[in-house]
Amino acid sequence: MIPSIPNLDDYGITPDNGFLPAELPLEILPDPYYNKWEGIVANLQALLLSKRLRGVIEGLPVLSTGRLKRASEWRRAYSLLAFMTNAYIWGGDRPSERVPAPISIPLLSVCSHLEVPPLATYAAVCLWNFKPLFPEEYIDNLENLSTLTTFTGSLDESWFYLVSVAIEARGGPTIPLMLNAIAAARVCDSITVTQCLHSFAERLDDLGSLLQRMYENCDSHVFYHRIRPFLAGSKNMGDAGLPNGVIYEDGSGQETFRQYGGGSNAQSSLVQFFDIVLGVEHRPTGETRPVSSRSEDGTAPPSRHNFIQDMRSYMPGPHRRFLEHVSRIANIREYVESHRSDRALVIAYDACLAMLRALRDKHIQMVSRYIIVKSRESRSHSRSLSPRAAPQPMNIASASSKKRSGEDSRSERRKLKGTGGTALIPFLKQARDETGEPAIDAWARRLLSNGPGEGRFATLGKVDEQANGEMQIVGLAGTWAMDDSEGGLCHW
């Protein structure tokens, strides 16, 4: 029996705003019983600055979650406790490998209810951490959004979260759009499928423009040194001071170390939805595409264990199950493969791949500016510091600035990790390159191919970008090139 098209209400998804909650996030928990949590988060920046946060949290009573009623209250409690947890871990001169019972016990209870891990995930800082300035206006408009909670109190941190909120809202309507395309493919309605793909490609292009607004109000120095350290997880963070992970005290005395990846855009269900409906396969980082990976019927090869798959466990449970449901019914790639003679359909599908690849390209450029370049600057600065200079706190930023003896700069770039704990540029570049692999038309495959698996075509890489993920960071003038596919005369 063919699985049914999912009902969005069953998974807490809305046709207008997608994975953002149907009910706006609460600005404060209504029960005064939780005022102590609200009070700490309201004064989070002052407590961090005065280095009193850990003492205040340790002095809290262990509050019960039994007085949380509505779904919005559980989400607000999770966001509060997640911010407190990450601030407690990373808010000192050295990270804490223990989360005390006053916040860990209620956090573990809330996480069990919401089916999310106990730290600041994408859901905690983006999906459930915003409010509209004017409720009657659209929330896909950045000028109508504000954050509820930040670690630093800076405009830069708010803007960093809100760009993702606006993308979620702007991309929300693509969910019913592409479910409609899947339904149309089942009845061989090529006209409807083509129209849906056209609209999808246009919206993906729009999301790319929205992503680039990050540069307007989020300074790379503030992001790298002030914001990013608080978003780190406890997995692969030995260099940052957490070699074993974190212990969440639960009163049992039998706690063991846990390791979690930090907040990452890979935890966005929307972006993974894009991949699923288009049949894009992602492999473990560093694994090349086998020659036989394209099946005869055009379906996407089965998903394998990799970072993007792992990130689904950081999504709210209903969203994760929705993606699993869509994976079982996705048929667009197969349908287009079997209708190669329909040029309008093929072009519309390949245009979607091109726009999604371009979106990932913009993200790579952003990571290069906000993390790779800043990491190099930090290493250069650390070498020039006086021996009597004040010591830096140990976190993901300071760990990235320390150059290990015997390692060259290429090795360091490969080992630079994101807050999610994965190697940055190799992962992002491979995810981008894999986006173009399902292309149907030969010319589209030529334009979207990248890497040794498509040796018969010219590769579409960036100037000085190597197949292993290394990237040459250029200055303001960029690199002069005449190739239009590289962005015209001035590359970057």
PDB file of N, CA, C and O in Angstrom, residues 368-414:
ATOM      1  N   SER A 368      33.189  30.905   5.591  1.00  0.00           N
ATOM      2  CA  SER A 368      34.567  31.336   5.355  1.00  0.00           C
ATOM      3  C   SER A 368      34.831  32.691   5.986  1.00  0.00           C
ATOM      4  O   SER A 368      35.862  32.900   6.635  1.00  0.00           O
ATOM      5  N   ARG A 369      33.891  33.604   5.843  1.00  0.00           N
ATOM      6  CA  ARG A 369      34.080  34.946   6.390  1.00  0.00           C
ATOM      7  C   ARG A 369      33.975  34.974   7.901  1.00  0.00           C
ATOM      8  O   ARG A 369      34.763  35.634   8.588  1.00  0.00           O
ATOM      9  N   TYR A 370      32.984  34.246   8.457  1.00  0.00           N
ATOM     10  CA  TYR A 370      32.703  34.340   9.881  1.00  0.00           C
ATOM     11  C   TYR A 370      33.560  33.421  10.746  1.00  0.00           C
ATOM     12  O   TYR A 370      33.716  33.674  11.938  1.00  0.00           O
ATOM     13  N   ILE A 371      34.108  32.358  10.158  1.00  0.00           N
ATOM     14  CA  ILE A 371      34.849  31.390  10.972  1.00  0.00           C
ATOM     15  C   ILE A 371      36.269  31.168  10.468  1.00  0.00           C
ATOM     16  O   ILE A 371      37.229  31.323  11.223  1.00  0.00           O
ATOM     17  N   ILE A 372      36.434  30.818   9.192  1.00  0.00           N
ATOM     18  CA  ILE A 372      37.770  30.480   8.686  1.00  0.00           C
ATOM     19  C   ILE A 372      38.698  31.685   8.783  1.00  0.00           C
ATOM     20  O   ILE A 372      39.803  31.599   9.328  1.00  0.00           O
ATOM     21  N   VAL A 373      38.262  32.818   8.254  1.00  0.00           N
ATOM     22  CA  VAL A 373      39.104  34.016   8.280  1.00  0.00           C
ATOM     23  C   VAL A 373      39.358  34.456   9.713  1.00  0.00           C
ATOM     24  O   VAL A 373      40.487  34.806  10.086  1.00  0.00           O
ATOM     25  N   LYS A 374      38.321  34.419  10.549  1.00  0.00           N
ATOM     26  CA  LYS A 374      38.504  34.861  11.938  1.00  0.00           C
ATOM     27  C   LYS A 374      39.433  33.918  12.708  1.00  0.00           C
ATOM     28  O   LYS A 374      40.179  34.351  13.591  1.00  0.00           O
ATOM     29  N   SER A 375      39.404  32.636  12.374  1.00  0.00           N
ATOM     30  CA  SER A 375      40.311  31.697  13.028  1.00  0.00           C
ATOM     31  C   SER A 375      41.758  32.037  12.697  1.00  0.00           C
ATOM     32  O   SER A 375      42.632  32.013  13.569  1.00  0.00           O
ATOM     33  N   ARG A 376      42.025  32.376  11.450  1.00  0.00           N
ATOM     34  CA  ARG A 376      43.392  32.751  11.062  1.00  0.00           C
ATOM     35  C   ARG A 376      43.821  34.035  11.758  1.00  0.00           C
ATOM     36  O   ARG A 376      44.949  34.155  12.231  1.00  0.00           O
ATOM     37  N   GLU A 377      42.903  34.994  11.821  1.00  0.00           N
ATOM     38  CA  GLU A 377      43.231  36.245  12.504  1.00  0.00           C
ATOM     39  C   GLU A 377      43.536  35.992  13.977  1.00  0.00           C
ATOM     40  O   GLU A 377      44.440  36.605  14.542  1.00  0.00           O
ATOM     41  N   SER A 378      42.787  35.082  14.601  1.00  0.00           N
ATOM     42  CA  SER A 378      42.997  34.792  16.015  1.00  0.00           C
ATOM     43  C   SER A 378      44.361  34.153  16.237  1.00  0.00           C
ATOM     44  O   SER A 378      45.054  34.471  17.211  1.00  0.00           O
ATOM     45  N   ARG A 379      44.758  33.253  15.355  1.00  0.00           N
ATOM     46  CA  ARG A 379      46.075  32.631  15.499  1.00  0.00           C
ATOM     47  C   ARG A 379      47.181  33.653  15.350  1.00  0.00           C
ATOM     48  O   ARG A 379      48.165  33.661  16.080  1.00  0.00           O
ATOM     49  N   SER A 380      47.009  34.553  14.374  1.00  0.00           N
ATOM     50  CA  SER A 380      48.011  35.597  14.174  1.00  0.00           C
ATOM     51  C   SER A 380      48.089  36.515  15.380  1.00  0.00           C
ATOM     52  O   SER A 380      49.168  36.894  15.836  1.00  0.00           O
ATOM     53  N   HIS A 381      46.915  36.846  15.950  1.00  0.00           N
ATOM     54  CA  HIS A 381      46.875  37.732  17.109  1.00  0.00           C
ATOM     55  C   HIS A 381      47.500  37.055  18.328  1.00  0.00           C
ATOM     56  O   HIS A 381      48.224  37.689  19.095  1.00  0.00           O
ATOM     57  N   SER A 382      47.215  35.752  18.504  1.00  0.00           N
ATOM     58  CA  SER A 382      47.731  35.058  19.684  1.00  0.00           C
ATOM     59  C   SER A 382      49.248  34.966  19.655  1.00  0.00           C
ATOM     60  O   SER A 382      49.903  34.982  20.695  1.00  0.00           O
ATOM     61  N   ARG A 383      49.839  34.909  18.465  1.00  0.00           N
ATOM     62  CA  ARG A 383      51.297  34.840  18.376  1.00  0.00           C
ATOM     63  C   ARG A 383      51.947  36.171  18.704  1.00  0.00           C
ATOM     64  O   ARG A 383      53.109  36.230  19.087  1.00  0.00           O
ATOM     65  N   SER A 384      51.175  37.268  18.545  1.00  0.00           N
ATOM     66  CA  SER A 384      51.742  38.591  18.773  1.00  0.00           C
ATOM     67  C   SER A 384      51.483  39.118  20.180  1.00  0.00           C
ATOM     68  O   SER A 384      51.946  40.203  20.530  1.00  0.00           O
ATOM     69  N   LEU A 385      50.728  38.366  20.995  1.00  0.00           N
ATOM     70  CA  LEU A 385      50.412  38.835  22.342  1.00  0.00           C
ATOM     71  C   LEU A 385      51.638  38.828  23.241  1.00  0.00           C
ATOM     72  O   LEU A 385      52.516  37.983  23.125  1.00  0.00           O
ATOM     73  N   SER A 386      51.689  39.788  24.156  1.00  0.00           N
ATOM     74  CA  SER A 386      52.740  39.815  25.170  1.00  0.00           C
ATOM     75  C   SER A 386      52.572  38.622  26.098  1.00  0.00           C
ATOM     76  O   SER A 386      51.444  38.194  26.389  1.00  0.00           O
ATOM     77  N   PRO A 387      53.663  38.031  26.590  1.00  0.00           N
ATOM     78  CA  PRO A 387      53.547  36.903  27.521  1.00  0.00           C
ATOM     79  C   PRO A 387      52.750  37.250  28.764  1.00  0.00           C
ATOM     80  O   PRO A 387      52.207  36.368  29.414  1.00  0.00           O
ATOM     81  N   ARG A 388      52.683  38.540  29.118  1.00  0.00           N
ATOM     82  CA  ARG A 388      51.957  38.925  30.325  1.00  0.00           C
ATOM     83  C   ARG A 388      50.501  39.298  30.054  1.00  0.00           C
ATOM     84  O   ARG A 388      49.824  39.795  30.929  1.00  0.00           O
ATOM     85  N   ALA A 389      50.070  39.082  28.807  1.00  0.00           N
ATOM     86  CA  ALA A 389      48.684  39.411  28.477  1.00  0.00           C
ATOM     87  C   ALA A 389      47.732  38.518  29.259  1.00  0.00           C
ATOM     88  O   ALA A 389      48.054  37.387  29.630  1.00  0.00           O
ATOM     89  N   ALA A 390      46.534  39.020  29.511  1.00  0.00           N
ATOM     90  CA  ALA A 390      45.536  38.264  30.276  1.00  0.00           C
ATOM     91  C   ALA A 390      45.172  36.989  29.537  1.00  0.00           C
ATOM     92  O   ALA A 390      44.995  36.998  28.321  1.00  0.00           O
ATOM     93  N   PRO A 391      45.051  35.863  30.222  1.00  0.00           N
ATOM     94  CA  PRO A 391      44.727  34.607  29.566  1.00  0.00           C
ATOM     95  C   PRO A 391      43.313  34.622  29.007  1.00  0.00           C
ATOM     96  O   PRO A 391      42.405  35.222  29.577  1.00  0.00           O
ATOM     97  N   GLN A 392      43.132  33.938  27.875  1.00  0.00           N
ATOM     98  CA  GLN A 392      41.817  33.839  27.260  1.00  0.00           C
ATOM     99  C   GLN A 392      41.032  32.708  27.904  1.00  0.00           C
ATOM    100  O   GLN A 392      41.604  31.711  28.342  1.00  0.00           O
ATOM    101  N   PRO A 393      39.696  32.833  27.990  1.00  0.00           N
ATOM    102  CA  PRO A 393      38.906  31.701  28.468  1.00  0.00           C
ATOM    103  C   PRO A 393      39.018  30.542  27.492  1.00  0.00           C
ATOM    104  O   PRO A 393      39.251  30.741  26.297  1.00  0.00           O
ATOM    105  N   MET A 394      38.874  29.328  27.985  1.00  0.00           N
ATOM    106  CA  MET A 394      38.963  28.153  27.127  1.00  0.00           C
ATOM    107  C   MET A 394      37.585  27.859  26.558  1.00  0.00           C
ATOM    108  O   MET A 394      36.632  27.606  27.284  1.00  0.00           O
ATOM    109  N   ASN A 395      37.477  27.916  25.229  1.00  0.00           N
ATOM    110  CA  ASN A 395      36.241  27.587  24.546  1.00  0.00           C
ATOM    111  C   ASN A 395      36.563  27.268  23.099  1.00  0.00           C
ATOM    112  O   ASN A 395      37.728  27.162  22.721  1.00  0.00           O
ATOM    113  N   ILE A 396      35.540  27.128  22.262  1.00  0.00           N
ATOM    114  CA  ILE A 396      35.758  26.718  20.886  1.00  0.00           C
ATOM    115  C   ILE A 396      36.527  27.762  20.088  1.00  0.00           C
ATOM    116  O   ILE A 396      37.275  27.442  19.167  1.00  0.00           O
ATOM    117  N   ALA A 397      36.381  29.048  20.439  1.00  0.00           N
ATOM    118  CA  ALA A 397      37.105  30.095  19.723  1.00  0.00           C
ATOM    119  C   ALA A 397      38.584  30.073  20.073  1.00  0.00           C
ATOM    120  O   ALA A 397      39.450  30.140  19.190  1.00  0.00           O
ATOM    121  N   SER A 398      38.900  29.983  21.353  1.00  0.00           N
ATOM    122  CA  SER A 398      40.308  29.974  21.746  1.00  0.00           C
ATOM    123  C   SER A 398      40.993  28.691  21.311  1.00  0.00           C
ATOM    124  O   SER A 398      42.172  28.693  20.967  1.00  0.00           O
ATOM    125  N   ALA A 399      40.254  27.576  21.293  1.00  0.00           N
ATOM    126  CA  ALA A 399      40.845  26.320  20.843  1.00  0.00           C
ATOM    127  C   ALA A 399      41.208  26.389  19.372  1.00  0.00           C
ATOM    128  O   ALA A 399      42.244  25.878  18.943  1.00  0.00           O
ATOM    129  N   SER A 400      40.372  27.048  18.562  1.00  0.00           N
ATOM    130  CA  SER A 400      40.643  27.161  17.133  1.00  0.00           C
ATOM    131  C   SER A 400      41.827  28.063  16.852  1.00  0.00           C
ATOM    132  O   SER A 400      42.446  27.977  15.792  1.00  0.00           O
ATOM    133  N   SER A 401      42.145  28.960  17.790  1.00  0.00           N
ATOM    134  CA  SER A 401      43.227  29.916  17.557  1.00  0.00           C
ATOM    135  C   SER A 401      44.590  29.347  17.908  1.00  0.00           C
ATOM    136  O   SER A 401      45.610  29.943  17.621  1.00  0.00           O
ATOM    137  N   LYS A 402      44.614  28.189  18.561  1.00  0.00           N
ATOM    138  CA  LYS A 402      45.884  27.602  18.966  1.00  0.00           C
ATOM    139  C   LYS A 402      46.409  26.705  17.862  1.00  0.00           C
ATOM    140  O   LYS A 402      45.764  25.742  17.467  1.00  0.00           O
ATOM    141  N   LYS A 403      47.589  27.005  17.386  1.00  0.00           N
ATOM    142  CA  LYS A 403      48.187  26.226  16.313  1.00  0.00           C
ATOM    143  C   LYS A 403      49.032  25.123  16.902  1.00  0.00           C
ATOM    144  O   LYS A 403      49.958  25.369  17.645  1.00  0.00           O
ATOM    145  N   ARG A 404      48.686  23.893  16.572  1.00  0.00           N
ATOM    146  CA  ARG A 404      49.463  22.779  17.084  1.00  0.00           C
ATOM    147  C   ARG A 404      50.806  22.704  16.380  1.00  0.00           C
ATOM    148  O   ARG A 404      50.908  22.928  15.189  1.00  0.00           O
ATOM    149  N   SER A 405      51.806  22.338  17.138  1.00  0.00           N
ATOM    150  CA  SER A 405      53.123  22.183  16.545  1.00  0.00           C
ATOM    151  C   SER A 405      53.103  21.016  15.571  1.00  0.00           C
ATOM    152  O   SER A 405      52.515  19.981  15.825  1.00  0.00           O
ATOM    153  N   GLY A 406      53.764  21.213  14.423  1.00  0.00           N
ATOM    154  CA  GLY A 406      53.843  20.158  13.423  1.00  0.00           C
ATOM    155  C   GLY A 406      52.675  20.125  12.465  1.00  0.00           C
ATOM    156  O   GLY A 406      52.629  19.285  11.582  1.00  0.00           O
ATOM    157  N   GLU A 407      51.701  21.012  12.629  1.00  0.00           N
ATOM    158  CA  GLU A 407      50.564  21.037  11.726  1.00  0.00           C
ATOM    159  C   GLU A 407      50.651  22.269  10.839  1.00  0.00           C
ATOM    160  O   GLU A 407      50.859  23.368  11.319  1.00  0.00           O
ATOM    161  N   ASP A 408      50.464  22.065   9.537  1.00  0.00           N
ATOM    162  CA  ASP A 408      50.469  23.209   8.640  1.00  0.00           C
ATOM    163  C   ASP A 408      49.074  23.802   8.575  1.00  0.00           C
ATOM    164  O   ASP A 408      48.116  23.275   9.122  1.00  0.00           O
ATOM    165  N   SER A 409      48.943  24.918   7.868  1.00  0.00           N
ATOM    166  CA  SER A 409      47.657  25.619   7.835  1.00  0.00           C
ATOM    167  C   SER A 409      46.586  24.798   7.137  1.00  0.00           C
ATOM    168  O   SER A 409      45.412  24.886   7.464  1.00  0.00           O
ATOM    169  N   ARG A 410      46.953  23.984   6.149  1.00  0.00           N
ATOM    170  CA  ARG A 410      45.952  23.156   5.479  1.00  0.00           C
ATOM    171  C   ARG A 410      45.367  22.135   6.440  1.00  0.00           C
ATOM    172  O   ARG A 410      44.164  21.899   6.465  1.00  0.00           O
ATOM    173  N   SER A 411      46.234  21.522   7.230  1.00  0.00           N
ATOM    174  CA  SER A 411      45.755  20.552   8.216  1.00  0.00           C
ATOM    175  C   SER A 411      44.825  21.218   9.213  1.00  0.00           C
ATOM    176  O   SER A 411      43.797  20.658   9.599  1.00  0.00           O
ATOM    177  N   GLU A 412      45.153  22.433   9.621  1.00  0.00           N
ATOM    178  CA  GLU A 412      44.311  23.148  10.579  1.00  0.00           C
ATOM    179  C   GLU A 412      42.941  23.443   9.989  1.00  0.00           C
ATOM    180  O   GLU A 412      41.920  23.326  10.662  1.00  0.00           O
ATOM    181  N   ARG A 413      42.885  23.840   8.715  1.00  0.00           N
ATOM    182  CA  ARG A 413      41.600  24.153   8.102  1.00  0.00           C
ATOM    183  C   ARG A 413      40.713  22.925   8.064  1.00  0.00           C
ATOM    184  O   ARG A 413      39.511  23.002   8.266  1.00  0.00           O
ATOM    185  N   ARG A 414      41.342  21.771   7.786  1.00  0.00           N
ATOM    186  CA  ARG A 414      40.542  20.554   7.735  1.00  0.00           C
ATOM    187  C   ARG A 414      40.002  20.185   9.101  1.00  0.00           C
ATOM    188  O   ARG A 414      38.944  19.582   9.226  1.00  0.00           O
TER     189      ARG A 414
END
